[in-house]
Coordinates of C-alpha atoms and ligand atoms in Angstrom, one line a residue:
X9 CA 18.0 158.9 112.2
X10 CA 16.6 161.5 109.7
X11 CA 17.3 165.3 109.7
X12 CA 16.4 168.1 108.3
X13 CA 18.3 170.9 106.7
X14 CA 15.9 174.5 105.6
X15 CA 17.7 176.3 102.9
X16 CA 19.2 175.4 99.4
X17 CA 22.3 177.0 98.7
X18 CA 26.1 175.8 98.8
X19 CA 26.3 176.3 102.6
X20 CA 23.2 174.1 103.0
X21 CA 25.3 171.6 100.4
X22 CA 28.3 172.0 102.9
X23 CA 26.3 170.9 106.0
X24 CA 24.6 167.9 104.4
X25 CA 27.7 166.9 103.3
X26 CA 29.5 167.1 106.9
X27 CA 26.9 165.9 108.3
X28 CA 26.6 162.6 106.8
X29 CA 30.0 161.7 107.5
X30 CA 28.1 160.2 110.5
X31 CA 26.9 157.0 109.7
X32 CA 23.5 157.0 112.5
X33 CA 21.9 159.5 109.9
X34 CA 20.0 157.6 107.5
X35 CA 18.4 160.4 105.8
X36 CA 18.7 163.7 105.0
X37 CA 16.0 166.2 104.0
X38 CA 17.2 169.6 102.3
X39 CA 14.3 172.0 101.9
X40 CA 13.9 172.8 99.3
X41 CA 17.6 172.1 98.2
X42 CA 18.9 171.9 94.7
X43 CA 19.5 170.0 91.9
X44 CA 23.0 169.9 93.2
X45 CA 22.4 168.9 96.3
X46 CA 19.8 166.2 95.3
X47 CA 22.9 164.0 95.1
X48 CA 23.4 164.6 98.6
X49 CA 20.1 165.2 99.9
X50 CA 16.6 164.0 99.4
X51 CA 14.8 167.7 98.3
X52 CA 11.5 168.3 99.2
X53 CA 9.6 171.3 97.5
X54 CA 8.7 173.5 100.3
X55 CA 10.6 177.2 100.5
X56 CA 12.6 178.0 103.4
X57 CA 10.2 180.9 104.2
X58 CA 7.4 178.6 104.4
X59 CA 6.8 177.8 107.9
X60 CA 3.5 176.1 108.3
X61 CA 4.7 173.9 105.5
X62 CA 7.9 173.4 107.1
X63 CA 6.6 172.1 110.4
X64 CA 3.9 170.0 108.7
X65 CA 6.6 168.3 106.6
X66 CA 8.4 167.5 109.8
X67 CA 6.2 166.2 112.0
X68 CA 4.4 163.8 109.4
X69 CA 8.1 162.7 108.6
X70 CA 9.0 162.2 112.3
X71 CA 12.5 164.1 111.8
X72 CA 14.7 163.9 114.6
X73 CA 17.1 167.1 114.0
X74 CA 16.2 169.9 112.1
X75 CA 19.3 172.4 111.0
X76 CA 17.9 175.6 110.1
X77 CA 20.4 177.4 108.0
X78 CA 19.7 180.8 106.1
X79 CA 18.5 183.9 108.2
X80 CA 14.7 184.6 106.8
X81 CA 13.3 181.6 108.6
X82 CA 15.5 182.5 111.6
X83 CA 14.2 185.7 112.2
X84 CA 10.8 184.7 111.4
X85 CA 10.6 182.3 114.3
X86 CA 11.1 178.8 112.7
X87 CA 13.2 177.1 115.3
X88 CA 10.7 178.2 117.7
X89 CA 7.5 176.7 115.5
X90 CA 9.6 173.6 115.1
X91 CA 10.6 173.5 118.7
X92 CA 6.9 173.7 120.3
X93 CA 6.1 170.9 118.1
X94 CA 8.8 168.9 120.5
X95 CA 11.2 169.1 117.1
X96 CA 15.6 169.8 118.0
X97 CA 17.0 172.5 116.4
X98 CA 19.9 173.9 115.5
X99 CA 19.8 177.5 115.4
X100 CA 18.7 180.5 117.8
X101 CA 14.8 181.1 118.3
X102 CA 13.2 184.5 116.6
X103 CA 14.3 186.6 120.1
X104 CA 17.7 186.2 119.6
X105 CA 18.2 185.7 115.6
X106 CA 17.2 189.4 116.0
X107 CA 21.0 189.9 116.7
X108 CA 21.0 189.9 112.8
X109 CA 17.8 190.8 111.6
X110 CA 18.0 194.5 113.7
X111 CA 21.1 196.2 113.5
X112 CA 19.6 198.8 115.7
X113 CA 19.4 196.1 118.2
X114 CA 22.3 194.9 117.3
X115 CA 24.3 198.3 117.6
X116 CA 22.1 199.2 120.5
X117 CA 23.1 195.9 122.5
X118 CA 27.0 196.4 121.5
X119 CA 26.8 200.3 123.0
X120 CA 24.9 198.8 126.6
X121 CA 27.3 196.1 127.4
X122 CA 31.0 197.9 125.8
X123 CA 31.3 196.0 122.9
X124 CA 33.9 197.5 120.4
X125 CA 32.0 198.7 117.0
X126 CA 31.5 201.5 115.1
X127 CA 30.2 204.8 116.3
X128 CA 26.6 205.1 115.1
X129 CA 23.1 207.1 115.1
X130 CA 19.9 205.5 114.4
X131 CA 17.2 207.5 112.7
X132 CA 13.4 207.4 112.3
X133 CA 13.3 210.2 110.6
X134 CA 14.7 211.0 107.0
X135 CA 14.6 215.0 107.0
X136 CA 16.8 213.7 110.7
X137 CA 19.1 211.5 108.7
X138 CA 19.5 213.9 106.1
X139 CA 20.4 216.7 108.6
X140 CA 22.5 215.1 110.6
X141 CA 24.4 213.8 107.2
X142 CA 25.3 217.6 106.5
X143 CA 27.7 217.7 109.1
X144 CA 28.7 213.8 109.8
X145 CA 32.5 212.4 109.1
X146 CA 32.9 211.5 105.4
X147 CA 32.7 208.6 104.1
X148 CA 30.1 207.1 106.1
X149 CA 28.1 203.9 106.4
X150 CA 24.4 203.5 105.4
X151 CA 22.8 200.8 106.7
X152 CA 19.0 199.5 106.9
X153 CA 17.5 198.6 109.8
X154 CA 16.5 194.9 108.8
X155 CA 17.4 192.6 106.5
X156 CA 17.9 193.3 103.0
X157 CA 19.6 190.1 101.3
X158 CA 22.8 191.3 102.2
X159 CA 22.5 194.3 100.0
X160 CA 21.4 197.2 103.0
X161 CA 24.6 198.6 103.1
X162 CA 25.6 201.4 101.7
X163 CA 29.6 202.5 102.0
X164 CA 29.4 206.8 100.9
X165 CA 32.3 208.2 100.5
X166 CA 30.8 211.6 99.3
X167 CA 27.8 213.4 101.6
X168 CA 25.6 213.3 98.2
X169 CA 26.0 209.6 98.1
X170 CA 25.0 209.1 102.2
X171 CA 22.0 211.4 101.4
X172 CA 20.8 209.6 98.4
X173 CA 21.3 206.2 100.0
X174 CA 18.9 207.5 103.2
X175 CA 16.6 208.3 100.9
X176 CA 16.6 205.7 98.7
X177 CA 15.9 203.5 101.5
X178 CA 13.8 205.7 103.8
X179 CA 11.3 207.2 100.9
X180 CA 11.8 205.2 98.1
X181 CA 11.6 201.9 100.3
X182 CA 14.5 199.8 98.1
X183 CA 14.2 197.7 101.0
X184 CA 10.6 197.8 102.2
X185 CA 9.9 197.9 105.8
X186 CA 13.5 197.0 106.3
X187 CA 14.5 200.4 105.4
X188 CA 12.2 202.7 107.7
X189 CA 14.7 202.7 110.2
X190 CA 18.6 203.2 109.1
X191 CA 21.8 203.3 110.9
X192 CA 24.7 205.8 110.0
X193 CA 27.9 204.9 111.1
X194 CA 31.2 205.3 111.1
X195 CA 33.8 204.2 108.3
X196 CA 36.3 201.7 109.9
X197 CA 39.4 200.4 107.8
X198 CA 41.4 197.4 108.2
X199 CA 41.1 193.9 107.3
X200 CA 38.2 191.8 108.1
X201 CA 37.7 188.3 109.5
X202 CA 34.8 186.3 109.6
X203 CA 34.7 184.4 112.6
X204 CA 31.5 181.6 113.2
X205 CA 30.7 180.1 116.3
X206 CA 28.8 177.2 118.0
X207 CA 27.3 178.8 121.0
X208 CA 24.4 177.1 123.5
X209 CA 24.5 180.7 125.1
X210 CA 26.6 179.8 127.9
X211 CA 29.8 178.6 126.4
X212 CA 31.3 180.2 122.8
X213 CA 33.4 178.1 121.1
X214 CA 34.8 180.1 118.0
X215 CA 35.5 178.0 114.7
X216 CA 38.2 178.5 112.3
X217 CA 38.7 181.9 111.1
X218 CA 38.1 182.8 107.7
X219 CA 38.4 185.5 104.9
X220 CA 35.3 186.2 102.5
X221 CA 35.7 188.4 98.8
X222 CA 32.5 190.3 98.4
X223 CA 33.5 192.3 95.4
X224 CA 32.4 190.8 92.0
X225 CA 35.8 191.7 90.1
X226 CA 39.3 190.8 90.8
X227 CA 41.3 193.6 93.1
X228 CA 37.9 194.1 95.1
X229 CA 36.3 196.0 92.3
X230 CA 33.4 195.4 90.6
X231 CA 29.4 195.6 93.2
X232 CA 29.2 194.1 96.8
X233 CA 27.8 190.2 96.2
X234 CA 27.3 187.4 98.3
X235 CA 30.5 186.9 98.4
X236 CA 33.0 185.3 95.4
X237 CA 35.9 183.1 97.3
X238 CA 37.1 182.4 100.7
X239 CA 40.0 180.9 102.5
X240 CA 40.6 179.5 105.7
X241 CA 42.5 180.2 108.2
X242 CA 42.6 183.7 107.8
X243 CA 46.0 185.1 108.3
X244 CA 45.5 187.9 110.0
X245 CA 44.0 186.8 112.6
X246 CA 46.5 185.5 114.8
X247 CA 46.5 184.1 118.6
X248 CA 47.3 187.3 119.8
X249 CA 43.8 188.9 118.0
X250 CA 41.9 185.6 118.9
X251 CA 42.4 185.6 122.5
X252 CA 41.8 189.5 122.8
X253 CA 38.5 188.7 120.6
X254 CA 37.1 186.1 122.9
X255 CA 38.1 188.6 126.3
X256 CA 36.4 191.7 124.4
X257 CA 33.7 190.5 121.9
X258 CA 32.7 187.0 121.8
X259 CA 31.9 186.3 125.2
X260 CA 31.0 189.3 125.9
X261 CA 28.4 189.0 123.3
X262 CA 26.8 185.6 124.6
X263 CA 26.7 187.1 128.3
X264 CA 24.9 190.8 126.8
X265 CA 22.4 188.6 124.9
X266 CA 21.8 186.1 127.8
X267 CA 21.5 188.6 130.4
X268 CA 18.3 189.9 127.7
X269 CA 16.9 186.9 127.7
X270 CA 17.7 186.2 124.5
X271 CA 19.9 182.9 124.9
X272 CA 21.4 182.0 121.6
X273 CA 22.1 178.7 120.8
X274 CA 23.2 178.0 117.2
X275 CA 26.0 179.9 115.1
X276 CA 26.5 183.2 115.9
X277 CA 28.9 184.6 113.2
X278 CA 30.9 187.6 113.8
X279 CA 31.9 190.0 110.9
X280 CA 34.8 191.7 112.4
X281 CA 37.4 194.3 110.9
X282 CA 40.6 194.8 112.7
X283 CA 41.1 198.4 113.0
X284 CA 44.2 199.8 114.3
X285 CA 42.1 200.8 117.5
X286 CA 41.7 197.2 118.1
X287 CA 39.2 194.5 117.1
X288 CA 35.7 195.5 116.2
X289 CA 32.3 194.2 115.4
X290 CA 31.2 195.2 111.7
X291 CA 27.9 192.7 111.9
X292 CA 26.9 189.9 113.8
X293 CA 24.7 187.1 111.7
X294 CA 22.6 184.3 113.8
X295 CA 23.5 181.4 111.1
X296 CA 26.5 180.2 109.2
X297 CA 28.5 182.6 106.4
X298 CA 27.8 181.3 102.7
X299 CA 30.7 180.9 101.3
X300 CA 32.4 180.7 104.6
X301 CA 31.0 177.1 105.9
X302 CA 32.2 175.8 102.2
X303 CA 36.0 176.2 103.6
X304 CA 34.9 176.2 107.6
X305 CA 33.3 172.9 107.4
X306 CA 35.9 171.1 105.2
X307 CA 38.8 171.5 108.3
X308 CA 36.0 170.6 111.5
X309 CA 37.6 167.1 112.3
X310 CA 34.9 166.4 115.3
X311 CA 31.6 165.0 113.8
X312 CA 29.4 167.9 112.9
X313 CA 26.1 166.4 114.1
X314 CA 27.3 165.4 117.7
X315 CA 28.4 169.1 117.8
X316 CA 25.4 171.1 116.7
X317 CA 23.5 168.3 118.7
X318 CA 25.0 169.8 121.9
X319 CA 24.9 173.0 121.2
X320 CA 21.0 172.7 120.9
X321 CA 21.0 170.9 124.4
X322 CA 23.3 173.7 126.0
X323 CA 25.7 170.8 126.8
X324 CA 28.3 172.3 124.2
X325 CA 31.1 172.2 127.0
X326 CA 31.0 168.4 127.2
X327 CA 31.9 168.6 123.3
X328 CA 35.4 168.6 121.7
X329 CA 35.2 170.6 118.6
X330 CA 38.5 170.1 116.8
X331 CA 39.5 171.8 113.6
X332 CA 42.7 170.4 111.4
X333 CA 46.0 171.7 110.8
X334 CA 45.2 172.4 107.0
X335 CA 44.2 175.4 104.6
X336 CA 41.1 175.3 102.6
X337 CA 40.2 178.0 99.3
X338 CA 36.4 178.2 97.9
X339 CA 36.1 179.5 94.6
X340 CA 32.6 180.9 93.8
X341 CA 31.6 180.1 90.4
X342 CA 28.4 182.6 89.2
X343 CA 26.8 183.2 86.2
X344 CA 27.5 186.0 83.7
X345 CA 26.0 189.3 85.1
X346 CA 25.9 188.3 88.6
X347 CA 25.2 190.4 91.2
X348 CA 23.2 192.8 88.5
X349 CA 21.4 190.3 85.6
X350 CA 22.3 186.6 84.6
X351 CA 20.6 184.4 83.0
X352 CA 19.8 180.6 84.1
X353 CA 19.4 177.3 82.4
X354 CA 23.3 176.2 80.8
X355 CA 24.5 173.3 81.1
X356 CA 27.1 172.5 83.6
X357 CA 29.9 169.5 84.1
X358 CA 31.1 169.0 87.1
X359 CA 35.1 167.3 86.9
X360 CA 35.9 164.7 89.5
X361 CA 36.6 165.4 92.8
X362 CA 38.8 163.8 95.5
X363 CA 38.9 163.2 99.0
X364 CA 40.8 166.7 99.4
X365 CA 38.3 168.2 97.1
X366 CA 34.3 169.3 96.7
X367 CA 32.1 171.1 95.1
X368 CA 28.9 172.6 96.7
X369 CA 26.3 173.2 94.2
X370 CA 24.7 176.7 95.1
X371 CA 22.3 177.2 92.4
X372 CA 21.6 174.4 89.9
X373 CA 18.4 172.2 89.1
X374 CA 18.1 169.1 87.2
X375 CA 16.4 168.1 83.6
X376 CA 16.6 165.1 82.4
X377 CA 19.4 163.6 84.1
X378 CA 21.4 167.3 83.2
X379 CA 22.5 169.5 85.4
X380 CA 21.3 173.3 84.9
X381 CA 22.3 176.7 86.1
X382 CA 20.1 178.4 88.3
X383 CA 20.6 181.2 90.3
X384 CA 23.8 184.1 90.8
X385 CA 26.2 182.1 92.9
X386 CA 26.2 178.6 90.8
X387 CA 29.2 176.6 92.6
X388 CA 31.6 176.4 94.7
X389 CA 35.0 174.6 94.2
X390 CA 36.5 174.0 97.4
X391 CA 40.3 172.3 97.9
X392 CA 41.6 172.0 101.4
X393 CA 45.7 170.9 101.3
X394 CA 48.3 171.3 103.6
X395 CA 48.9 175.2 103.0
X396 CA 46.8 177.7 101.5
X397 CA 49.2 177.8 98.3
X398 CA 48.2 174.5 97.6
X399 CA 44.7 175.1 98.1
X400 CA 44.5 177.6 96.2
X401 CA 45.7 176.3 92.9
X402 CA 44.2 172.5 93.2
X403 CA 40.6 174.9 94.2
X404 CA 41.5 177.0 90.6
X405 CA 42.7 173.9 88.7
X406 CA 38.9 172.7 89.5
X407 CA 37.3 175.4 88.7
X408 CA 39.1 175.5 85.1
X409 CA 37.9 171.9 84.3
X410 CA 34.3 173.0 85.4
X411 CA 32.4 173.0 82.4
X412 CA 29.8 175.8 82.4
X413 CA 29.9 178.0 79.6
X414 CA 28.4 181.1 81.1
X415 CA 30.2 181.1 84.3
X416 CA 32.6 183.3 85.8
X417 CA 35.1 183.2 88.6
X418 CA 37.6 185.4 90.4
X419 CA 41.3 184.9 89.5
X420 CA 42.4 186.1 92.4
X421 CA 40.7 184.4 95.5
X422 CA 43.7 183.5 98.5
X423 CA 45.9 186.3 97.1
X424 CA 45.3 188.5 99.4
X425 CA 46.2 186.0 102.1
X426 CA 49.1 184.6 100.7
X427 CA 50.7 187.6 100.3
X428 CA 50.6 188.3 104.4
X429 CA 51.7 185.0 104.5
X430 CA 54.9 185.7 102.7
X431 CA 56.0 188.8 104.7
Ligands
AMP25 P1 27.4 193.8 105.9 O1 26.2 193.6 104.9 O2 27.0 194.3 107.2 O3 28.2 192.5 105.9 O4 28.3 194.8 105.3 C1 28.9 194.6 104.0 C2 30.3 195.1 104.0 O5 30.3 196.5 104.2 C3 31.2 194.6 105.1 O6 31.7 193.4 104.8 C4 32.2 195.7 105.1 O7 33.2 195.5 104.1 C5 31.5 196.9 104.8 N1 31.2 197.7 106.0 C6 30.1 197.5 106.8 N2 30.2 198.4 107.9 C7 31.3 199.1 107.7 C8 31.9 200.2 108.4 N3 31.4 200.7 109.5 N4 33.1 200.7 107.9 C9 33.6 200.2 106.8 N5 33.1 199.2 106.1 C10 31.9 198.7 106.5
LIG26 N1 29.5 185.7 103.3 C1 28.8 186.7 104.2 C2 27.6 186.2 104.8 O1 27.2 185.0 104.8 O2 26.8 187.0 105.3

């Protein structure tokens, strides 16, 4: 069997490496990969964007599964060009990846069907925006309309700060097109949980929770990135919050969008913070979390492909999808500079790793039998071990024997967690 993975970061390194723990897939494709993942992966240089070149490749390989990872080629309708061509998928078509790449429909679709999220305006207009801003709740949320790598969202805690953002977006266009409609919204506080899912739009089966670090700098300071370090489980979200999130958001969620006609089958990832009101939806993305499916993936004991397989033929409810006892840290090593400026091109040695150990290459390429920096998020060292305590140091005593001499890493990834755990 040959598949197909579209994207080339340390999530797409993750998935290739889960799924070939089944032994029918003979090949796998990663497009376009990375020098990391060439170890894993046979990488073809075709962008994940490139959709014409993407279906071409497949049907003159005769692929049998295609996993489409990252959210550009989502939204822009690849499952459904690979699909016509008589191609499986996993991952939602364009009409419902939309769940992510509008968060006007998104916010829109939570207010219709009662789904618990921030209180919110959308605007067209920026002299609007900027008016209403004169009198709105302080600090507020900024967000773009589309996407914006991750970066369209703006926290202000001043009224000068909300004002510049809507401009910045809505006349200086920091985010193009995805920027000509904005959201405001309300600040919510309280820790957040990333929760992915495998959904064939009638049945939701929630994964292992988990907590990302988007700030840069240890104690959340430092810019928003991609995000530094996670852990799984996440400890605050307990049964209790679990069961009440299924009743009030999740399914919910797959019934609003099927009752659209906009069935999602893939992973629908929920971004939730639990405020003292309750559970509620921060953002909803239609693919896995990266660095979230480097600690998710490590703990799913069920066979990945047989999983996502159902899922793309709706038969999900016929599928046991088991997750293990165990705690698992990601540790997000990036290059100097990162989010702002870095440079590419050092040298990197990668230490040995067990069968309790990995690391997902993120951004690398090779030269000459070397392996090379290449990108902001480089690695990720990922330990999974019978508590998160352990996890944590064996994922840090990795990352120290990582030889890369302009990365960085947080100190402090799992902190955070472990403390909750000890109270
Ligand atoms: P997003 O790009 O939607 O993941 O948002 C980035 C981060 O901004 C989230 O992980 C939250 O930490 C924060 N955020 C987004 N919306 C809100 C909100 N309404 N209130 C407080 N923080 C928010
Ligand atoms: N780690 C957050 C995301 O994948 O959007």
């Amino acid at each position: 069997m040959k598949i197909m993975v579209v994207g080339g970061g340390g999530r797409e390194h993750a998935i290739i490496k889960k799924l070939k723990e089944n032994k029918e897939i003979e090949e796998v494709f990663a497009l376009p990969g990375n020098g990391g993942i060439s170890a894993d992966a046979t990488c073809v240089n075709i962008g994940a964007k490139d959709i014409p070149a993407i279906v071409k490749f497949a049907v003159e390989t005769k692929i049998d599964f295609a996993v489409v990872a990252p959210d550009d080629p989502l939204v822009l309708g690849a499952v459904d060009a690979l699909e016509k061509e008589g191609i499986l998928c996993f991952g939602p078509k364009a009409n419902a990846a939309i769940i992510e790449g509008s968060k006007v429909f998104s916010k829109n679709l939570m207010k219709k069907y009662n789904i618990p999220t921030a209180q919110y305006e959308v605007f067209e207009n920026m002299q609007e925006a900027l008016s209403y801003l004169e009198t709105a709740p302080i600090p507020t949320v900024v967000k773009a309309d589309g996407l914006a790598l991750g970066k369209g969202v703006i926290i202000a805690m001043t009224r000068e700060e909300a004002k510049d953002a809507v401009r910045s977006m809505m006349e200086n266009k920091i985010f193009g097109e995805s920027g000509s409609r904005v959201v405001i919204e309300e600040f919510l506080e309280g820790p957040e949980v990333s929760v992915l899912s495998f959904t064939d739009g009638n049945v939701v089966v929630p994964m292992i929770s988990s907590m990302d670090h988007k700030r840069a700098l240890d104690n959340d300071e430092g810019l928003n990135t991609g995000g530094m370090g996670t852990v799984a489980p996440n400890p605050y979200y307990t049964k209790e919050i679990a069961e009440e999130c299924m009743k009030t958001i999740f399914l919910p969620t797959i019934k609003a969008m099927k009752e659209e006609g906009r069935e999602f089958r893939g992973c629908l990832y929920f971004g939730l913070m639990l405020t003292k009101n309750g559970p509620k939806v921060i953002e909803y993305n239609c693919r896995f979390g990266d660095p979230e499916t480097q600690v998710v993936l490590p703990l799913l004991e069920s066979d990945l492909y047989t999983v996502m397989k159902a899922t793309s033929e709706g038969k999900l409810s016929e599928t046991e999808v088991k997750f293990s006892e165990n705690s698992a840290c990601c540790v997000i090593v990036a290059s100097k500079g990162y989010p702002v400026k870095y440079e590419s091109g050092f040298e990197m040695v990668l230490p040995e790793t067990d069968e309790n150990s990995e690391i997902f290459v993120a951004g690398a390429k090779l030269s000459n039998g070397k392996l090379l920096s290449a990108g902001g998020r480089v690695l990720g060292v990922t330990a999974v071990a019978e508590n998160l305590k352990k996890a944590v140091s064996k994922a840090y005593e990795l990352a120290e024997e990582v030889e890369f001499e302009n990365g960085f890493f947080r100190k402090d990834i799992g902190q955070k967690a472990l403390k909750i755990l000890e109270v």
